[in-house]
Amino acid sequence: RIVGDEGYTPTEARELAGRLLYTCYMGTTNSSVETRSRASSLAAQIGAFHLDVNIDSVVAALTALFVAAVGKTPRFRAHGGEPRENLALQNIQARLRMVFAYMLAQLLPWSRGYRGGCLVLGTGNVDEALRGYLTKYDCSAADINPIGSISKVDLKSFLGWAASNLGYTELNTILHATPTAELEPMVEGQPQQSDEVDMGMSYAELSDYGKLRKQRRAGPLSMFRALAAMWGPGSPRGLPLTEVADKVKHFFRCYSINRHKMTTLTPAYHAEDYSPDDNRHDLR
């Protein structure tokens, strides 16, 4: 019933994955060869039905429509554009991927002669939701998010376990890669964008912020006091208190201005109690 064929009996896990799981790498000129290769290799190890497409033509068409409408051409930061231009050009890439993902979910089974359709899986982790480091209606917009309540730190631990115990060895290369959205132009074939640089904080720091905010309901002052003990003078990090204070202020500014994104988050599978997913633990 799940695959729409009552006479079907899977022979192995990878063969079943090829009927149930569809993946698609939607690359642009800003995408690196390395990430494209990782996506293809991991899909092959899992057994997923994988596509590799280039969405530059769609991005160019939407950009051309904007230029025709307003008479001005936005530029990336690397090409002299200001932050608003740079962010808008990144966001259209992310949002177009969401649109195409839903088309694939509806029609990929049809294209292979199978019945039914698919659910779109979200790929944003709990840290990105907490910080607001996501484009509204991009990979944050899906039908269900398997990793939506898991921090980046815990997620990396799980991926390491899966690489060692489930045979998905490509996860090891993913674990050691620099997290990057790859939405800005590359220089000499190498991504210049880094998630942690863009966010102004590391994923390890963000994990601490999240647990303090959600589990201990910490506000700016109580979070500063807790982190002063964890990160400040006398701790292994030994940061000055002024730097700890600046980090807390930066986090709460980002947290506050991105709360509107929480109202559109995809319902997540709740694996931990530190998720900021708002009142969606019971969807009944």
Coordinates of C-alpha atoms in Angstrom, one line a residue:
R1 CA 0.0 0.0 0.0
I2 CA 2.8 2.4 0.8
V3 CA 4.3 2.2 -2.7
G4 CA 1.0 1.9 -4.4
D5 CA 1.6 -1.7 -5.6
E6 CA 0.0 -4.4 -3.4
G7 CA 2.0 -7.1 -5.2
Y8 CA 5.3 -5.5 -4.5
T9 CA 7.8 -7.1 -2.0
P10 CA 11.1 -5.3 -1.4
T11 CA 14.2 -7.3 -1.7
E12 CA 16.5 -5.0 0.4
A13 CA 16.5 -1.6 2.1
R14 CA 18.2 0.2 -0.8
E15 CA 15.7 -1.2 -3.3
L16 CA 12.8 0.0 -1.1
A17 CA 14.4 3.4 -0.7
G18 CA 14.5 3.7 -4.5
R19 CA 10.7 3.5 -4.5
L20 CA 10.0 5.7 -1.5
L21 CA 12.7 8.3 -1.3
Y22 CA 13.4 10.9 -4.0
T23 CA 16.2 13.4 -3.8
C24 CA 17.2 16.2 -6.0
Y25 CA 20.3 18.4 -6.1
M26 CA 19.2 21.8 -7.4
G27 CA 22.5 23.5 -8.3
T28 CA 23.4 27.0 -9.6
T29 CA 26.6 28.6 -10.6
N30 CA 27.2 29.3 -6.9
S31 CA 27.2 25.5 -6.1
S32 CA 30.5 23.7 -5.7
V33 CA 31.5 20.5 -7.4
E34 CA 32.1 19.0 -3.9
T35 CA 28.5 19.4 -2.6
R36 CA 27.1 18.1 -5.9
S37 CA 29.3 15.0 -5.5
R38 CA 28.4 14.5 -1.9
A39 CA 24.7 14.6 -2.7
S40 CA 25.0 12.1 -5.5
S41 CA 27.2 9.7 -3.5
L42 CA 25.0 9.8 -0.4
A43 CA 21.9 9.2 -2.4
A44 CA 23.5 6.2 -4.1
Q45 CA 24.5 4.7 -0.7
I46 CA 21.0 5.1 0.6
G47 CA 19.4 3.9 -2.6
A48 CA 17.3 7.0 -3.2
F49 CA 16.1 7.9 -6.7
H50 CA 18.3 11.0 -7.3
L51 CA 18.2 13.8 -9.8
D52 CA 20.8 16.5 -10.5
V53 CA 19.4 19.6 -12.0
N54 CA 20.6 23.2 -12.7
I55 CA 18.1 25.9 -11.8
D56 CA 20.2 28.9 -13.2
S57 CA 17.7 29.4 -16.0
V58 CA 14.8 29.8 -13.6
V59 CA 16.8 32.2 -11.3
A60 CA 17.7 34.2 -14.4
A61 CA 14.1 34.4 -15.6
L62 CA 12.9 35.7 -12.2
T63 CA 15.7 38.2 -12.0
A64 CA 15.0 39.4 -15.6
L65 CA 11.3 39.8 -14.7
F66 CA 12.3 42.0 -11.7
V67 CA 14.7 44.1 -13.9
A68 CA 11.9 44.6 -16.5
A69 CA 9.5 45.6 -13.8
V70 CA 11.6 48.2 -11.9
G71 CA 14.4 49.0 -14.3
K72 CA 17.3 48.3 -12.0
T73 CA 19.5 45.2 -11.8
P74 CA 20.4 43.9 -8.3
R75 CA 24.0 42.7 -7.7
F76 CA 25.7 40.3 -5.3
R77 CA 27.9 41.8 -2.6
A78 CA 30.9 40.3 -4.4
H79 CA 30.0 42.4 -7.5
G80 CA 29.5 45.6 -5.6
G81 CA 25.9 45.2 -4.4
E82 CA 24.6 46.4 -1.1
P83 CA 23.3 43.9 1.6
R84 CA 19.6 44.2 0.5
E85 CA 20.5 43.2 -3.1
N86 CA 22.8 40.4 -2.0
L87 CA 20.2 38.9 0.3
A88 CA 17.4 39.1 -2.2
L89 CA 19.5 37.3 -4.9
Q90 CA 20.2 34.6 -2.4
N91 CA 16.6 34.3 -1.3
I92 CA 15.2 33.7 -4.8
Q93 CA 17.5 30.7 -5.3
A94 CA 16.3 29.2 -2.0
R95 CA 12.6 29.9 -2.7
L96 CA 12.7 28.6 -6.2
R97 CA 14.1 25.3 -4.9
M98 CA 11.0 25.0 -2.7
V99 CA 8.6 25.5 -5.6
F100 CA 10.4 23.0 -7.7
A101 CA 10.6 20.5 -4.8
Y102 CA 6.8 20.5 -4.6
M103 CA 6.4 20.0 -8.3
L104 CA 8.8 17.0 -8.1
A105 CA 6.9 15.6 -5.1
Q106 CA 3.6 15.6 -7.1
L107 CA 4.9 14.3 -10.4
L108 CA 8.0 12.2 -9.9
P109 CA 6.1 9.0 -9.1
W110 CA 3.9 9.8 -12.1
S111 CA 6.9 10.2 -14.3
R112 CA 8.1 6.7 -13.3
G113 CA 4.7 5.1 -13.8
Y114 CA 3.9 4.8 -10.1
R115 CA 0.7 5.8 -8.3
G116 CA 0.3 8.6 -5.7
G117 CA 2.6 11.4 -4.8
C118 CA 5.2 12.3 -2.1
L119 CA 5.6 14.4 1.0
V120 CA 8.3 17.1 0.9
L121 CA 10.8 16.8 3.7
G122 CA 12.3 19.8 5.4
T123 CA 16.0 20.1 5.9
G124 CA 16.4 22.9 8.5
N125 CA 17.7 22.1 11.9
V126 CA 16.6 23.6 15.2
D127 CA 19.5 26.0 15.5
E128 CA 18.7 27.6 12.2
A129 CA 15.1 28.0 13.3
L130 CA 16.1 29.5 16.6
R131 CA 18.5 32.0 15.0
G132 CA 16.2 32.7 12.0
Y133 CA 19.0 31.6 9.7
L134 CA 16.7 30.5 6.9
T135 CA 14.8 32.0 4.0
K136 CA 11.1 32.1 4.7
Y137 CA 9.4 29.6 2.4
D138 CA 12.6 27.8 1.3
C139 CA 13.8 24.5 2.7
S140 CA 11.9 25.6 5.9
A141 CA 8.6 25.1 4.0
A142 CA 7.8 21.4 3.7
D143 CA 5.2 18.9 4.8
I144 CA 7.3 17.5 7.7
N145 CA 10.8 18.1 9.0
P146 CA 12.6 15.0 10.3
I147 CA 15.4 17.1 11.8
G148 CA 13.5 20.2 12.8
S149 CA 13.8 19.7 16.5
I150 CA 17.5 18.6 16.6
S151 CA 20.5 20.9 17.1
K152 CA 23.4 21.0 14.7
V153 CA 25.7 19.6 17.4
D154 CA 23.4 16.6 18.1
L155 CA 22.7 16.1 14.4
K156 CA 26.4 15.8 13.6
S157 CA 26.8 13.2 16.4
F158 CA 23.9 11.2 14.8
L159 CA 25.4 11.4 11.3
G160 CA 28.8 10.2 12.7
W161 CA 27.0 7.2 14.2
A162 CA 25.2 6.5 11.0
A163 CA 28.4 6.7 9.0
S164 CA 30.0 4.1 11.3
N165 CA 27.1 1.8 12.0
L166 CA 24.8 2.0 8.9
G167 CA 27.4 2.1 6.2
Y168 CA 26.7 5.6 4.9
T169 CA 30.4 6.5 4.7
E170 CA 29.7 9.6 2.6
L171 CA 28.4 11.2 5.8
N172 CA 32.0 11.5 7.0
T173 CA 32.9 13.9 4.2
I174 CA 29.8 15.9 4.9
L175 CA 30.7 16.1 8.6
H176 CA 34.1 17.6 7.8
A177 CA 32.8 20.1 5.2
T178 CA 32.4 23.8 6.1
P179 CA 28.6 24.5 6.5
T180 CA 27.7 26.9 3.7
A181 CA 24.5 27.8 1.9
E182 CA 26.4 28.3 -1.4
L183 CA 24.1 31.1 -2.5
E184 CA 26.8 33.7 -3.3
P185 CA 29.3 33.7 -6.1
M186 CA 32.4 31.5 -5.8
V187 CA 35.9 32.7 -6.2
E188 CA 38.2 30.4 -8.2
G189 CA 35.7 27.6 -7.8
Q190 CA 35.6 27.8 -4.1
P191 CA 32.6 28.9 -1.9
Q192 CA 33.3 32.1 0.0
Q193 CA 30.2 31.9 2.1
S194 CA 30.1 30.3 5.6
D195 CA 27.0 29.7 7.7
E196 CA 28.8 30.6 10.9
V197 CA 30.3 33.8 9.5
D198 CA 26.9 34.8 8.2
M199 CA 25.2 34.1 11.5
G200 CA 27.9 35.8 13.6
M201 CA 28.1 32.8 15.9
S202 CA 29.2 29.2 15.8
Y203 CA 26.8 26.2 15.8
A204 CA 28.2 25.2 19.2
E205 CA 27.4 28.6 20.6
L206 CA 23.9 28.4 19.0
S207 CA 23.3 25.1 20.7
D208 CA 24.1 26.6 24.1
Y209 CA 21.8 29.6 23.4
G210 CA 19.0 27.3 22.3
K211 CA 19.1 25.1 25.4
L212 CA 19.3 28.1 27.7
R213 CA 16.4 29.8 25.9
K214 CA 14.1 26.8 25.6
Q215 CA 14.9 24.5 28.5
R216 CA 15.7 27.2 31.1
R217 CA 13.6 30.0 29.6
A218 CA 16.5 32.3 29.9
G219 CA 16.2 36.0 29.0
P220 CA 19.1 38.3 28.1
L221 CA 20.3 38.8 31.7
S222 CA 19.9 35.2 32.9
M223 CA 21.5 33.9 29.7
F224 CA 24.5 36.3 30.2
R225 CA 24.9 35.0 33.8
A226 CA 24.9 31.4 32.7
L227 CA 27.2 32.0 29.7
A228 CA 29.6 34.1 31.8
A229 CA 30.2 30.9 33.9
M230 CA 30.4 28.7 30.8
W231 CA 32.5 30.9 28.5
G232 CA 33.8 33.8 30.6
P233 CA 37.0 34.3 32.7
G234 CA 38.0 31.1 34.5
S235 CA 36.3 28.8 31.9
P236 CA 38.1 26.9 29.2
R237 CA 37.2 29.5 26.7
G238 CA 38.2 32.4 28.9
L239 CA 36.3 35.1 27.1
P240 CA 36.1 38.6 28.5
L241 CA 32.7 39.4 30.0
T242 CA 32.2 42.2 27.5
E243 CA 32.5 39.7 24.7
V244 CA 30.1 37.3 26.3
A245 CA 27.6 40.2 26.7
D246 CA 28.0 41.2 23.0
K247 CA 27.4 37.7 22.0
V248 CA 24.2 37.5 24.1
K249 CA 23.0 40.8 22.7
H250 CA 23.6 39.7 19.1
F251 CA 21.8 36.4 19.6
F252 CA 18.7 38.1 21.1
R253 CA 18.6 40.7 18.4
C254 CA 18.6 37.9 15.7
Y255 CA 16.2 35.8 17.8
S256 CA 13.7 38.8 18.1
I257 CA 13.7 40.0 14.5
N258 CA 13.2 36.5 13.1
R259 CA 10.2 35.4 15.3
H260 CA 7.9 35.9 12.3
K261 CA 9.5 33.0 10.6
M262 CA 8.5 30.7 13.5
T263 CA 4.8 31.0 12.5
T264 CA 5.5 29.3 9.1
L265 CA 7.9 26.6 10.3
T266 CA 7.1 23.1 9.0
P267 CA 5.9 20.7 11.8
A268 CA 8.9 18.7 13.0
Y269 CA 9.5 15.3 14.4
H270 CA 10.2 16.0 18.1
A271 CA 13.3 14.2 19.2
E272 CA 14.4 16.6 21.9
D273 CA 12.8 19.0 24.4
Y274 CA 14.8 22.1 23.4
S275 CA 12.9 22.7 20.1
P276 CA 11.5 26.2 19.7
D277 CA 8.7 24.9 17.5
D278 CA 5.7 26.8 18.8
N279 CA 2.8 24.7 20.2
R280 CA 3.0 22.0 17.6
H281 CA 3.9 19.0 19.7
D282 CA 0.4 17.6 19.3
L283 CA -1.1 18.4 15.9
R284 CA -4.5 16.9 16.9

